[in-house]
mmCIF file of C-alpha atoms in Angstrom:
data_model
loop_
_atom_site.group_PDB
_atom_site.id
_atom_site.type_symbol
_atom_site.label_atom_id
_atom_site.label_comp_id
_atom_site.label_asym_id
_atom_site.label_seq_id
_atom_site.Cartn_x
_atom_site.Cartn_y
_atom_site.Cartn_z
ATOM 1 C CA MET A 1 -66.025 -195.838 -114.980
ATOM 2 C CA ILE A 2 -65.622 -191.971 -114.740
ATOM 3 C CA GLY A 3 -66.466 -191.702 -118.671
ATOM 4 C CA THR A 4 -69.453 -193.875 -118.396
ATOM 5 C CA MET A 5 -70.835 -191.778 -115.576
ATOM 6 C CA ALA A 6 -70.184 -188.662 -117.400
ATOM 7 C CA VAL A 7 -72.179 -189.834 -120.424
ATOM 8 C CA ARG A 8 -74.931 -191.115 -118.252
ATOM 9 C CA TYR A 9 -75.583 -187.823 -116.330
ATOM 10 C CA GLN A 10 -75.469 -185.868 -119.715
ATOM 11 C CA HIS A 11 -78.034 -188.175 -121.137
ATOM 12 C CA ILE A 12 -80.211 -187.581 -118.111
ATOM 13 C CA ALA A 13 -79.746 -183.813 -118.499
ATOM 14 C CA ASP A 14 -80.840 -184.076 -122.141
ATOM 15 C CA ASP A 15 -84.011 -186.040 -121.112
ATOM 16 C CA LEU A 16 -84.853 -183.404 -118.291
ATOM 17 C CA ARG A 17 -84.128 -180.606 -120.742
ATOM 18 C CA ARG A 18 -86.563 -181.990 -123.295
ATOM 19 C CA ARG A 19 -89.259 -182.151 -120.733
ATOM 20 C CA ILE A 20 -88.707 -178.539 -119.692
ATOM 21 C CA THR A 21 -88.560 -177.115 -123.295
ATOM 22 C CA SER A 22 -91.476 -179.073 -124.210
ATOM 23 C CA GLY A 23 -93.752 -177.657 -121.611
ATOM 24 C CA ALA A 24 -94.041 -180.971 -119.632
ATOM 25 C CA TRP A 25 -92.705 -178.999 -116.622
ATOM 26 C CA ILE A 26 -93.737 -175.295 -116.705
ATOM 27 C CA PRO A 27 -91.836 -172.189 -115.215
ATOM 28 C CA GLY A 28 -92.263 -172.244 -111.321
ATOM 29 C CA GLU A 29 -93.138 -175.872 -111.131
ATOM 30 C CA ARG A 30 -91.177 -178.129 -108.713
ATOM 31 C CA LEU A 31 -89.591 -181.204 -110.124
ATOM 32 C CA PRO A 32 -90.246 -184.810 -108.621
ATOM 33 C CA ALA A 33 -87.850 -185.360 -105.607
ATOM 34 C CA GLU A 34 -84.249 -186.250 -106.517
ATOM 35 C CA SER A 35 -84.640 -189.777 -105.066
ATOM 36 C CA ALA A 36 -87.621 -190.263 -107.476
ATOM 37 C CA LEU A 37 -85.771 -188.926 -110.507
ATOM 38 C CA ALA A 38 -82.799 -191.081 -109.643
ATOM 39 C CA ALA A 39 -85.017 -194.242 -109.394
ATOM 40 C CA LEU A 40 -86.720 -193.358 -112.700
ATOM 41 C CA HIS A 41 -83.431 -193.074 -114.523
ATOM 42 C CA LYS A 42 -81.852 -196.140 -112.571
ATOM 43 C CA VAL A 43 -78.983 -194.043 -111.296
ATOM 44 C CA SER A 44 -77.424 -192.996 -108.114
ATOM 45 C CA THR A 45 -78.474 -189.748 -106.367
ATOM 46 C CA PRO A 46 -75.028 -188.053 -107.080
ATOM 47 C CA THR A 47 -75.286 -188.864 -110.811
ATOM 48 C CA LEU A 48 -78.686 -187.390 -110.979
ATOM 49 C CA ARG A 49 -77.419 -184.279 -109.067
ATOM 50 C CA ASN A 50 -74.854 -183.910 -111.734
ATOM 51 C CA ALA A 51 -77.501 -183.766 -114.412
ATOM 52 C CA LEU A 52 -79.454 -181.130 -112.473
ATOM 53 C CA ASP A 53 -76.303 -179.061 -111.851
ATOM 54 C CA VAL A 54 -75.943 -179.042 -115.809
ATOM 55 C CA LEU A 55 -79.443 -177.582 -116.148
ATOM 56 C CA ALA A 56 -78.982 -175.221 -113.339
ATOM 57 C CA GLY A 57 -75.896 -173.906 -115.153
ATOM 58 C CA GLU A 58 -78.022 -173.242 -118.274
ATOM 59 C CA GLY A 59 -80.557 -171.298 -116.348
ATOM 60 C CA LEU A 60 -83.351 -173.854 -116.626
ATOM 61 C CA LEU A 61 -83.589 -174.938 -113.005
ATOM 62 C CA GLU A 62 -83.237 -173.322 -109.678
ATOM 63 C CA LYS A 63 -82.361 -175.413 -106.605
ATOM 64 C CA ARG A 64 -83.861 -174.108 -103.320
ATOM 65 C CA HIS A 65 -82.104 -175.656 -100.444
ATOM 66 C CA GLY A 66 -84.483 -177.738 -98.263
ATOM 67 C CA VAL A 67 -87.340 -177.237 -100.776
ATOM 68 C CA GLY A 68 -86.481 -178.914 -104.096
ATOM 69 C CA ASN A 69 -85.654 -178.185 -107.762
ATOM 70 C CA PHE A 70 -87.846 -175.825 -109.757
ATOM 71 C CA VAL A 71 -88.209 -174.757 -113.266
ATOM 72 C CA ARG A 72 -86.880 -171.320 -113.785
ATOM 73 C CA HIS A 73 -88.843 -168.509 -115.358
ATOM 74 C CA PRO A 74 -87.018 -167.441 -118.501
ATOM 75 C CA PHE A 75 -84.541 -164.683 -118.060
ATOM 76 C CA GLN A 76 -84.593 -161.439 -120.061
ATOM 77 C CA ARG A 77 -81.887 -161.761 -122.652
ATOM 78 C CA ILE A 78 -78.662 -159.552 -122.225
ATOM 79 C CA THR A 79 -77.306 -158.628 -125.702
ATOM 80 C CA TYR A 80 -73.825 -157.198 -126.030
ATOM 81 C CA THR A 81 -73.258 -155.707 -129.360
ATOM 82 C CA ASN A 82 -70.197 -153.838 -131.238
ATOM 83 C CA ASP A 83 -72.391 -151.145 -132.790
ATOM 84 C CA ARG A 84 -74.021 -149.821 -129.598
ATOM 85 C CA ARG A 85 -72.506 -146.382 -130.167
ATOM 86 C CA ALA A 86 -73.655 -146.101 -133.919
ATOM 87 C CA PRO A 87 -75.538 -142.926 -134.557
ATOM 88 C CA ASP A 88 -78.711 -144.664 -135.442
ATOM 89 C CA ARG A 89 -78.463 -147.110 -132.521
ATOM 90 C CA ARG A 90 -81.110 -146.664 -129.821
ATOM 91 C CA PRO A 91 -79.727 -146.265 -126.361
ATOM 92 C CA LEU A 92 -80.774 -148.584 -123.586
ATOM 93 C CA ASP A 93 -84.176 -147.300 -122.481
ATOM 94 C CA ASP A 94 -85.220 -149.883 -119.906
ATOM 95 C CA ALA A 95 -86.398 -147.904 -116.954
ATOM 96 C CA GLU A 96 -85.655 -150.863 -114.478
ATOM 97 C CA LEU A 97 -81.987 -150.920 -115.645
ATOM 98 C CA GLN A 98 -79.746 -149.297 -112.909
ATOM 99 C CA VAL A 99 -76.135 -148.922 -113.502
ATOM 100 C CA ASN A 100 -74.155 -148.091 -110.300
ATOM 101 C CA VAL A 101 -70.585 -146.733 -110.829
ATOM 102 C CA SER A 102 -67.749 -146.438 -108.378
ATOM 103 C CA ALA A 103 -64.105 -145.335 -108.783
ATOM 104 C CA SER A 104 -61.100 -146.413 -106.978
ATOM 105 C CA PRO A 105 -57.238 -145.816 -107.428
ATOM 106 C CA ARG A 106 -55.221 -148.748 -108.471
ATOM 107 C CA GLU A 107 -51.672 -149.708 -109.572
ATOM 108 C CA ALA A 108 -51.089 -151.952 -112.592
ATOM 109 C CA ARG A 109 -50.260 -155.427 -111.718
ATOM 110 C CA GLY A 110 -50.316 -158.853 -113.412
ATOM 111 C CA ASP A 111 -52.562 -159.093 -116.393
ATOM 112 C CA LEU A 112 -53.365 -155.266 -116.340
ATOM 113 C CA MET A 113 -49.812 -154.537 -117.247
ATOM 114 C CA SER A 114 -49.801 -156.317 -120.560
ATOM 115 C CA LEU A 115 -53.475 -155.304 -121.160
ATOM 116 C CA LEU A 116 -52.721 -151.642 -120.762
ATOM 117 C CA GLN A 117 -49.011 -151.808 -122.043
ATOM 118 C CA VAL A 118 -47.718 -150.276 -118.860
ATOM 119 C CA VAL A 119 -45.182 -151.120 -116.281
ATOM 120 C CA ALA A 120 -45.650 -152.427 -112.907
ATOM 121 C CA GLY A 121 -47.056 -149.889 -110.431
ATOM 122 C CA THR A 122 -48.338 -147.512 -112.970
ATOM 123 C CA PRO A 123 -51.151 -145.501 -111.366
ATOM 124 C CA LEU A 124 -54.668 -146.359 -112.713
ATOM 125 C CA THR A 125 -58.239 -145.511 -111.864
ATOM 126 C CA GLU A 126 -60.607 -148.466 -111.761
ATOM 127 C CA TYR A 127 -64.272 -147.757 -112.644
ATOM 128 C CA VAL A 128 -66.616 -150.469 -111.604
ATOM 129 C CA TYR A 129 -70.089 -150.717 -113.352
ATOM 130 C CA LEU A 130 -72.421 -152.980 -111.503
ATOM 131 C CA SER A 131 -75.773 -153.073 -113.285
ATOM 132 C CA HIS A 132 -79.202 -154.548 -112.159
ATOM 133 C CA LEU A 133 -82.420 -155.097 -114.182
ATOM 134 C CA GLY A 134 -85.029 -154.863 -111.489
ATOM 135 C CA ASP A 135 -83.822 -156.867 -108.637
ATOM 136 C CA ALA A 136 -81.622 -159.208 -110.734
ATOM 137 C CA PRO A 137 -77.951 -158.564 -111.451
ATOM 138 C CA TYR A 138 -77.419 -157.683 -115.111
ATOM 139 C CA SER A 139 -73.611 -157.415 -115.646
ATOM 140 C CA LEU A 140 -70.339 -156.514 -114.177
ATOM 141 C CA ALA A 141 -67.789 -154.175 -115.944
ATOM 142 C CA ARG A 142 -64.319 -152.950 -114.770
ATOM 143 C CA VAL A 143 -62.807 -150.282 -116.793
ATOM 144 C CA TYR A 144 -59.151 -149.179 -116.283
ATOM 145 C CA VAL A 145 -57.683 -145.977 -117.367
ATOM 146 C CA PRO A 146 -53.977 -144.988 -116.683
ATOM 147 C CA ARG A 147 -53.612 -141.653 -114.752
ATOM 148 C CA HIS A 148 -51.195 -140.413 -117.323
ATOM 149 C CA VAL A 149 -53.880 -140.754 -120.024
ATOM 150 C CA ALA A 150 -56.723 -139.063 -118.233
ATOM 151 C CA TYR A 151 -58.237 -138.619 -114.700
ATOM 152 C CA PHE A 152 -61.849 -137.727 -114.265
ATOM 153 C CA SER A 153 -64.597 -138.377 -111.835
ATOM 154 C CA MET A 154 -67.885 -140.315 -112.637
ATOM 155 C CA PRO A 155 -71.429 -139.986 -111.441
ATOM 156 C CA ASP A 156 -72.697 -142.669 -109.176
ATOM 157 C CA GLN A 157 -75.239 -143.598 -111.842
ATOM 158 C CA GLY A 158 -74.012 -144.526 -115.341
ATOM 159 C CA ARG A 159 -75.790 -144.493 -118.855
ATOM 160 C CA SER A 160 -74.270 -147.739 -120.175
ATOM 161 C CA PRO A 161 -73.703 -151.017 -118.318
ATOM 162 C CA TRP A 162 -70.638 -151.552 -120.377
ATOM 163 C CA GLY A 163 -68.783 -148.511 -119.335
ATOM 164 C CA ASP A 164 -69.172 -146.831 -122.774
ATOM 165 C CA ASP A 165 -69.474 -143.328 -121.035
ATOM 166 C CA ILE A 166 -65.764 -143.509 -120.385
ATOM 167 C CA GLU A 167 -64.972 -142.828 -123.922
ATOM 168 C CA ASP A 168 -67.193 -139.716 -123.733
ATOM 169 C CA ARG A 169 -64.994 -138.557 -120.805
ATOM 170 C CA LEU A 170 -61.886 -139.427 -122.615
ATOM 171 C CA ALA A 171 -63.095 -137.209 -125.547
ATOM 172 C CA ALA A 172 -63.943 -134.438 -123.292
ATOM 173 C CA ALA A 173 -60.466 -134.477 -121.968
ATOM 174 C CA GLY A 174 -59.035 -134.267 -125.569
ATOM 175 C CA VAL A 175 -58.149 -137.907 -125.798
ATOM 176 C CA ARG A 176 -59.654 -139.546 -128.966
ATOM 177 C CA THR A 177 -60.212 -143.184 -129.387
ATOM 178 C CA VAL A 178 -59.572 -144.491 -132.969
ATOM 179 C CA ALA A 179 -59.635 -148.252 -132.566
ATOM 180 C CA THR A 180 -61.295 -150.825 -130.248
ATOM 181 C CA VAL A 181 -60.460 -154.498 -130.046
ATOM 182 C CA GLU A 182 -62.862 -156.817 -128.233
ATOM 183 C CA ARG A 183 -62.160 -160.419 -127.324
ATOM 184 C CA VAL A 184 -65.083 -162.579 -126.246
ATOM 185 C CA THR A 185 -64.540 -165.964 -124.264
ATOM 186 C CA ALA A 186 -66.666 -168.240 -122.199
ATOM 187 C CA ARG A 187 -65.425 -169.426 -118.817
ATOM 188 C CA ARG A 188 -66.397 -170.197 -115.249
ATOM 189 C CA PRO A 189 -66.866 -167.256 -112.882
ATOM 190 C CA THR A 190 -64.578 -166.470 -110.091
ATOM 191 C CA SER A 191 -66.073 -166.758 -106.652
ATOM 192 C CA GLU A 192 -66.515 -163.006 -106.529
ATOM 193 C CA GLU A 193 -68.229 -162.975 -109.868
ATOM 194 C CA ALA A 194 -70.665 -165.677 -108.920
ATOM 195 C CA ASP A 195 -71.423 -163.959 -105.701
ATOM 196 C CA THR A 196 -71.978 -160.557 -107.302
ATOM 197 C CA LEU A 197 -74.066 -161.789 -110.136
ATOM 198 C CA ARG A 198 -75.756 -164.456 -107.977
ATOM 199 C CA LEU A 199 -74.597 -167.366 -110.293
ATOM 200 C CA ASN A 200 -74.406 -170.959 -109.736
ATOM 201 C CA ALA A 201 -70.650 -171.765 -109.635
ATOM 202 C CA ARG A 202 -70.984 -173.995 -112.720
ATOM 203 C CA THR A 203 -72.783 -171.389 -114.785
ATOM 204 C CA ALA A 204 -70.567 -169.964 -117.573
ATOM 205 C CA VAL A 205 -70.011 -166.361 -118.036
ATOM 206 C CA LEU A 206 -69.470 -164.421 -121.231
ATOM 207 C CA ALA A 207 -66.180 -162.531 -120.588
ATOM 208 C CA VAL A 208 -65.363 -159.436 -122.746
ATOM 209 C CA GLU A 209 -61.958 -158.079 -122.816
ATOM 210 C CA ARG A 210 -61.983 -154.541 -124.584
ATOM 211 C CA THR A 211 -59.043 -152.344 -125.314
ATOM 212 C CA SER A 212 -59.178 -148.857 -126.837
ATOM 213 C CA THR A 213 -56.266 -147.207 -128.430
ATOM 214 C CA ASP A 214 -55.448 -143.800 -130.015
ATOM 215 C CA ALA A 215 -53.845 -142.932 -133.422
ATOM 216 C CA LYS A 216 -50.420 -144.004 -132.142
ATOM 217 C CA GLY A 217 -51.583 -147.291 -130.766
ATOM 218 C CA ARG A 218 -51.397 -146.186 -127.172
ATOM 219 C CA VAL A 219 -53.852 -147.930 -124.952
ATOM 220 C CA LEU A 220 -56.186 -145.454 -123.513
ATOM 221 C CA ALA A 221 -58.550 -147.745 -121.495
ATOM 222 C CA ALA A 222 -59.153 -151.374 -120.897
ATOM 223 C CA ALA A 223 -62.601 -152.907 -119.953
ATOM 224 C CA LEU A 224 -63.199 -156.424 -118.459
ATOM 225 C CA LEU A 225 -66.908 -157.180 -118.798
ATOM 226 C CA VAL A 226 -68.713 -160.121 -117.193
ATOM 227 C CA LEU A 227 -72.187 -161.220 -118.445
ATOM 228 C CA PRO A 228 -74.221 -164.270 -117.087
ATOM 229 C CA GLY A 229 -73.785 -167.043 -119.596
ATOM 230 C CA ASP A 230 -77.320 -168.456 -119.098
ATOM 231 C CA ARG A 231 -78.961 -165.323 -120.536
ATOM 232 C CA ALA A 232 -76.176 -163.380 -122.558
ATOM 233 C CA GLU A 233 -75.337 -163.252 -126.146
ATOM 234 C CA ALA A 234 -72.740 -161.288 -128.109
ATOM 235 C CA VAL A 235 -73.896 -159.903 -131.525
ATOM 236 C CA PHE A 236 -71.231 -158.352 -133.852
ATOM 237 C CA THR A 237 -72.152 -156.462 -137.068
ATOM 238 C CA THR A 238 -69.869 -155.932 -139.887
ATOM 239 C CA GLN A 239 -70.312 -153.937 -143.052
ATOM 240 C CA ALA A 240 -69.369 -155.439 -146.504
ATOM 241 C CA PHE A 241 -66.364 -153.722 -148.152
ATOM 242 C CA ASP A 242 -67.392 -151.892 -151.366
ATOM 243 C CA ALA A 243 -64.168 -152.119 -153.508
ATOM 244 C CA GLU A 244 -65.750 -150.066 -156.251
ATOM 245 C CA GLN A 245 -66.637 -147.233 -153.901
ATOM 246 C CA GLU A 246 -63.235 -147.080 -152.586
ATOM 247 C CA GLY A 247 -61.778 -146.752 -156.000
ATOM 248 C CA VAL A 248 -60.229 -150.274 -156.183
ATOM 249 C CA ARG A 249 -60.824 -152.221 -159.351
#
């Protein structure tokens, strides 16, 4: 019974999605009442709501309590790239993008111990980057730097929503990053992340775990980035290895 219900609401979500993407329902338009949609698809209202939740999680619908379900206006895409610090890469120049930065002392606990390769209680500084594009939340980034690596203050306004200016501060302190590892996963947001980014609890987020190390393999900083999955993408660029240029035959 549960399996049948799951397949049914997914089919309904597919049908509603086709109507939205084909332009049968346009951005800002209110959908028919849930009772009418449930009757149209010959299902119960709870099953119909499961389908609507799927589309809300994809960013296609917005539920306004007491009013109805509306087709959402398309979001501006958020693109996270691995070449954002390349010399020929243009910096973010959207005047509406505001990056607010705050710093707080922390101690290494739980996952941060293994991420930073430090023992429990190691003093850290947590830099929180909360970005908005206009009135809409853009991304959330938490960057952790062990105090024994470096300690510095940051301005209230950042240049990068991903905390890339931390690397500049490390370099200014004489600490050079030689390698960065990034792990990207999709997951459901925590309640705090959903509230901060104004997300439906069913909307997936793109989570990026980034660690930066020096020439000896010591972890200098770790960043935990959260991007709304209904509008974010990760783009990674690689360069082909030229064996002949490297002198390898």
